[in-house]
Backbone as numpy.savetxt, mean C-alpha at the origin, in Angstrom:
# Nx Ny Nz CAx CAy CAz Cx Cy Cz
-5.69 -5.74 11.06 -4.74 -4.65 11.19 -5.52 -3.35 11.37
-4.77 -2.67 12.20 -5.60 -1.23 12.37 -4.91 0.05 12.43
-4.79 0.83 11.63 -3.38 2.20 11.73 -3.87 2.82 12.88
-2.95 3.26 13.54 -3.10 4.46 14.55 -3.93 5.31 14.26
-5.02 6.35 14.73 -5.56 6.90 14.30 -4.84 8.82 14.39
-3.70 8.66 15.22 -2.68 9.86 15.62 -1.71 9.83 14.37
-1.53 8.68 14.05 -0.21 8.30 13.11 -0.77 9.10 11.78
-2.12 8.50 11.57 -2.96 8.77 10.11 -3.19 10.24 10.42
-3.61 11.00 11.25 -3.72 12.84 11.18 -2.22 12.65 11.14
-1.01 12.73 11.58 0.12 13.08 11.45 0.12 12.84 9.60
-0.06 12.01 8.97 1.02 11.83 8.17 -0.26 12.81 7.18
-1.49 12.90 7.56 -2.68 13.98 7.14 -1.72 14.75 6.52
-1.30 15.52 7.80 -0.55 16.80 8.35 0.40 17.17 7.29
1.14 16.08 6.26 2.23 16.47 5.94 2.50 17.20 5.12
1.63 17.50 4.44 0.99 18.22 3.40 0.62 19.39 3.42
1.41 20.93 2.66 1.32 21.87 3.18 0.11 21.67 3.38
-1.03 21.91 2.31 -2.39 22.31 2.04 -3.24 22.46 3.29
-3.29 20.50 3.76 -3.90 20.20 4.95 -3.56 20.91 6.30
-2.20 21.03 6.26 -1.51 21.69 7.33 -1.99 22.62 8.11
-2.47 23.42 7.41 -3.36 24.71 7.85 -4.69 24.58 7.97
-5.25 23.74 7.63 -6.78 23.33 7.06 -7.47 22.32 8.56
-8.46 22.45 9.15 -9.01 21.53 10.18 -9.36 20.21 9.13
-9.63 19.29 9.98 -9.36 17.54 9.59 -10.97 17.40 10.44
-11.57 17.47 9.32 -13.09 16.38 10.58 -12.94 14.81 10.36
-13.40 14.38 11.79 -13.02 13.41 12.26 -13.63 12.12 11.49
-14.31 12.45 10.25 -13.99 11.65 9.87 -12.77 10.92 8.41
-12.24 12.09 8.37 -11.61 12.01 6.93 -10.67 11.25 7.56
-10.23 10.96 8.81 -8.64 10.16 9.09 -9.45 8.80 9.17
-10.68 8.03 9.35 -11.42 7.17 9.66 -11.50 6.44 8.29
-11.48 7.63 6.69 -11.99 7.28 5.68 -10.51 6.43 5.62
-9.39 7.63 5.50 -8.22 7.19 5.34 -7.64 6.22 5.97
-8.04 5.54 6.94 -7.32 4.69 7.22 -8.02 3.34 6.96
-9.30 3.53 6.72 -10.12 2.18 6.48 -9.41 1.70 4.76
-9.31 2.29 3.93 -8.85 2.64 2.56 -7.24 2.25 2.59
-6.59 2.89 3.64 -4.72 2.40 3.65 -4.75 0.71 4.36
-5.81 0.62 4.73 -5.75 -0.87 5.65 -6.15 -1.77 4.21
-6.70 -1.14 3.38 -7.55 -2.35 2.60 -6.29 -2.17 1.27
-5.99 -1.17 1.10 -4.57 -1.36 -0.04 -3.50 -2.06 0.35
-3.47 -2.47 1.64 -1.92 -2.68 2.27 -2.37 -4.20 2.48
-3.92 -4.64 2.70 -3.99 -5.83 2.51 -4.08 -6.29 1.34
-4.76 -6.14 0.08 -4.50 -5.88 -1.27 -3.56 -6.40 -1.81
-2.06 -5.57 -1.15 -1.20 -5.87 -1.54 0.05 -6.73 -1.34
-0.65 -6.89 -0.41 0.05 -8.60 1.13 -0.02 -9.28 0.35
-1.60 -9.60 0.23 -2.28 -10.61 -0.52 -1.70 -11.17 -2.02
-1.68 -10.37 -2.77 -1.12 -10.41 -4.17 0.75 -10.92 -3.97
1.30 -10.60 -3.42 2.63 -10.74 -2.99 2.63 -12.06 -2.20
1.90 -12.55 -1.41 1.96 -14.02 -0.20 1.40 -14.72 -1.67
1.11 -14.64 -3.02 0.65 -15.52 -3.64 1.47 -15.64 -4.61
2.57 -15.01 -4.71 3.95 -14.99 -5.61 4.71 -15.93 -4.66
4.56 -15.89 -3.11 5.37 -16.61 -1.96 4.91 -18.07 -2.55
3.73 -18.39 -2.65 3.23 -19.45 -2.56 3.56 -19.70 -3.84
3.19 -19.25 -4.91 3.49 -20.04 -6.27 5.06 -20.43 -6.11
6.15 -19.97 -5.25 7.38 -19.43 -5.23 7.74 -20.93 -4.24
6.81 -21.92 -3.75 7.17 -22.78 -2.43 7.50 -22.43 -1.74
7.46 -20.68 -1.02 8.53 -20.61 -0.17 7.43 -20.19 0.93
7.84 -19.98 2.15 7.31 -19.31 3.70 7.20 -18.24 3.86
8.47 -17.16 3.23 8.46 -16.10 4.22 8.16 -15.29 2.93
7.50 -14.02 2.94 7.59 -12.79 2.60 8.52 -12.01 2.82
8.64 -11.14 1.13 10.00 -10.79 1.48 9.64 -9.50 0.66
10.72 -8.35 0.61 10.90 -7.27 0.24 10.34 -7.49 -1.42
11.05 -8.20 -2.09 11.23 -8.58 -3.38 9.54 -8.89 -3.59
9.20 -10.02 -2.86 7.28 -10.27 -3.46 6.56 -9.09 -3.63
6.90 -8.03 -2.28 5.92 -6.91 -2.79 6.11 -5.96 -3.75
7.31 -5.95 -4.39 7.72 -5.54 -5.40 7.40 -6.13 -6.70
7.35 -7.77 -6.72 6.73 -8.47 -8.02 5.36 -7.81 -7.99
4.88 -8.30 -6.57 3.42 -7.89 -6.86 2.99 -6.24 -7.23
3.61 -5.01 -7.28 3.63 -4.35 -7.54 3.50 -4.09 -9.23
4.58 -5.19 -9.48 4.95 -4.95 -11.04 4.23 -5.38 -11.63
3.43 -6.92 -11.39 2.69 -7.79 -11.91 1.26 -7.27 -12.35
0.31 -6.56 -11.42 -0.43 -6.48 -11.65 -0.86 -4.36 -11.62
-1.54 -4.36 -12.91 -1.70 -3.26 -13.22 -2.34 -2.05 -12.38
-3.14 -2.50 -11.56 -3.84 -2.10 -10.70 -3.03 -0.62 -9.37
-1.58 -1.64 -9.66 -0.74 -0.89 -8.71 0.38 0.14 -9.57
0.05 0.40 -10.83 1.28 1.03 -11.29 1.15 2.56 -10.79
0.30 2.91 -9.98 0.38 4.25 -9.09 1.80 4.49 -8.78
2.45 2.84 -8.18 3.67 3.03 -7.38 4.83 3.18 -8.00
4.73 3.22 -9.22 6.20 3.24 -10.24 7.06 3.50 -9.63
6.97 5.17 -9.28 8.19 5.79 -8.64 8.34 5.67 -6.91
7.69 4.48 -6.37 8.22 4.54 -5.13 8.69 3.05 -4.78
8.29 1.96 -5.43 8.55 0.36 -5.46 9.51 -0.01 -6.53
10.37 -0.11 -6.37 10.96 -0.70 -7.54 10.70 -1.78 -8.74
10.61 -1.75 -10.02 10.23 -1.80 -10.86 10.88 -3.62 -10.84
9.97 -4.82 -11.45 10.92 -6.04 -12.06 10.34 -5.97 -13.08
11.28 -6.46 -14.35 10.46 -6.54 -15.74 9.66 -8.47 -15.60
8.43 -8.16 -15.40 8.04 -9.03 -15.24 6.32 -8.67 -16.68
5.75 -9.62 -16.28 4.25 -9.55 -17.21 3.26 -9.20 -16.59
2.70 -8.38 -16.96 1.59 -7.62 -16.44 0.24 -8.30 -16.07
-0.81 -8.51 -15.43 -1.75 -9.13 -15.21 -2.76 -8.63 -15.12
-3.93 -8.65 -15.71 -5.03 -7.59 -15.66 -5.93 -7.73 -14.61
């Protein structure tokens, strides 16, 4: 997988701070190598709730267990919805 490298300065951008501020070329390079490796991270952890689960498809709900499950991700509290599930270190 590879983010846009227009998409990643846009969403830079969104932010007053940056807004005004020049972007060297490599901070969108850092950022996106870093959003590619959390987003696989977190595939990963979730396709293994699929699998303990017998099932095929990935779904809204796994990346949400996997969110809850393991501690690593409680950054996301307020943007993934929460299952009361057990924590995993």
């Amino acid at each position: 997988m590879e983010l846009p490298m227009a998409r990643v300065k846009k969403v830079m951008r969104l932010d007053d701070d940056v807004r005004s501020q020049m972007i060297s070329s490599d901070a969108p390079l850092l950022l996106a190598a870093a959003s590619e490796m959390f987003i696989q991270e977190l595939t990963l952890r979730a396709w293994q709730l699929v699998e303990e689960g017998r099932r095929k498809t990935l779904q809204k709900s796994d990346i949400a267990a996997a969110a809850s499950r393991f501690e690593h991700f409680d950054f996301l509290i307020d943007i993934v919805p929460r299952e009361d599930t057990k924590k995993v270190h």
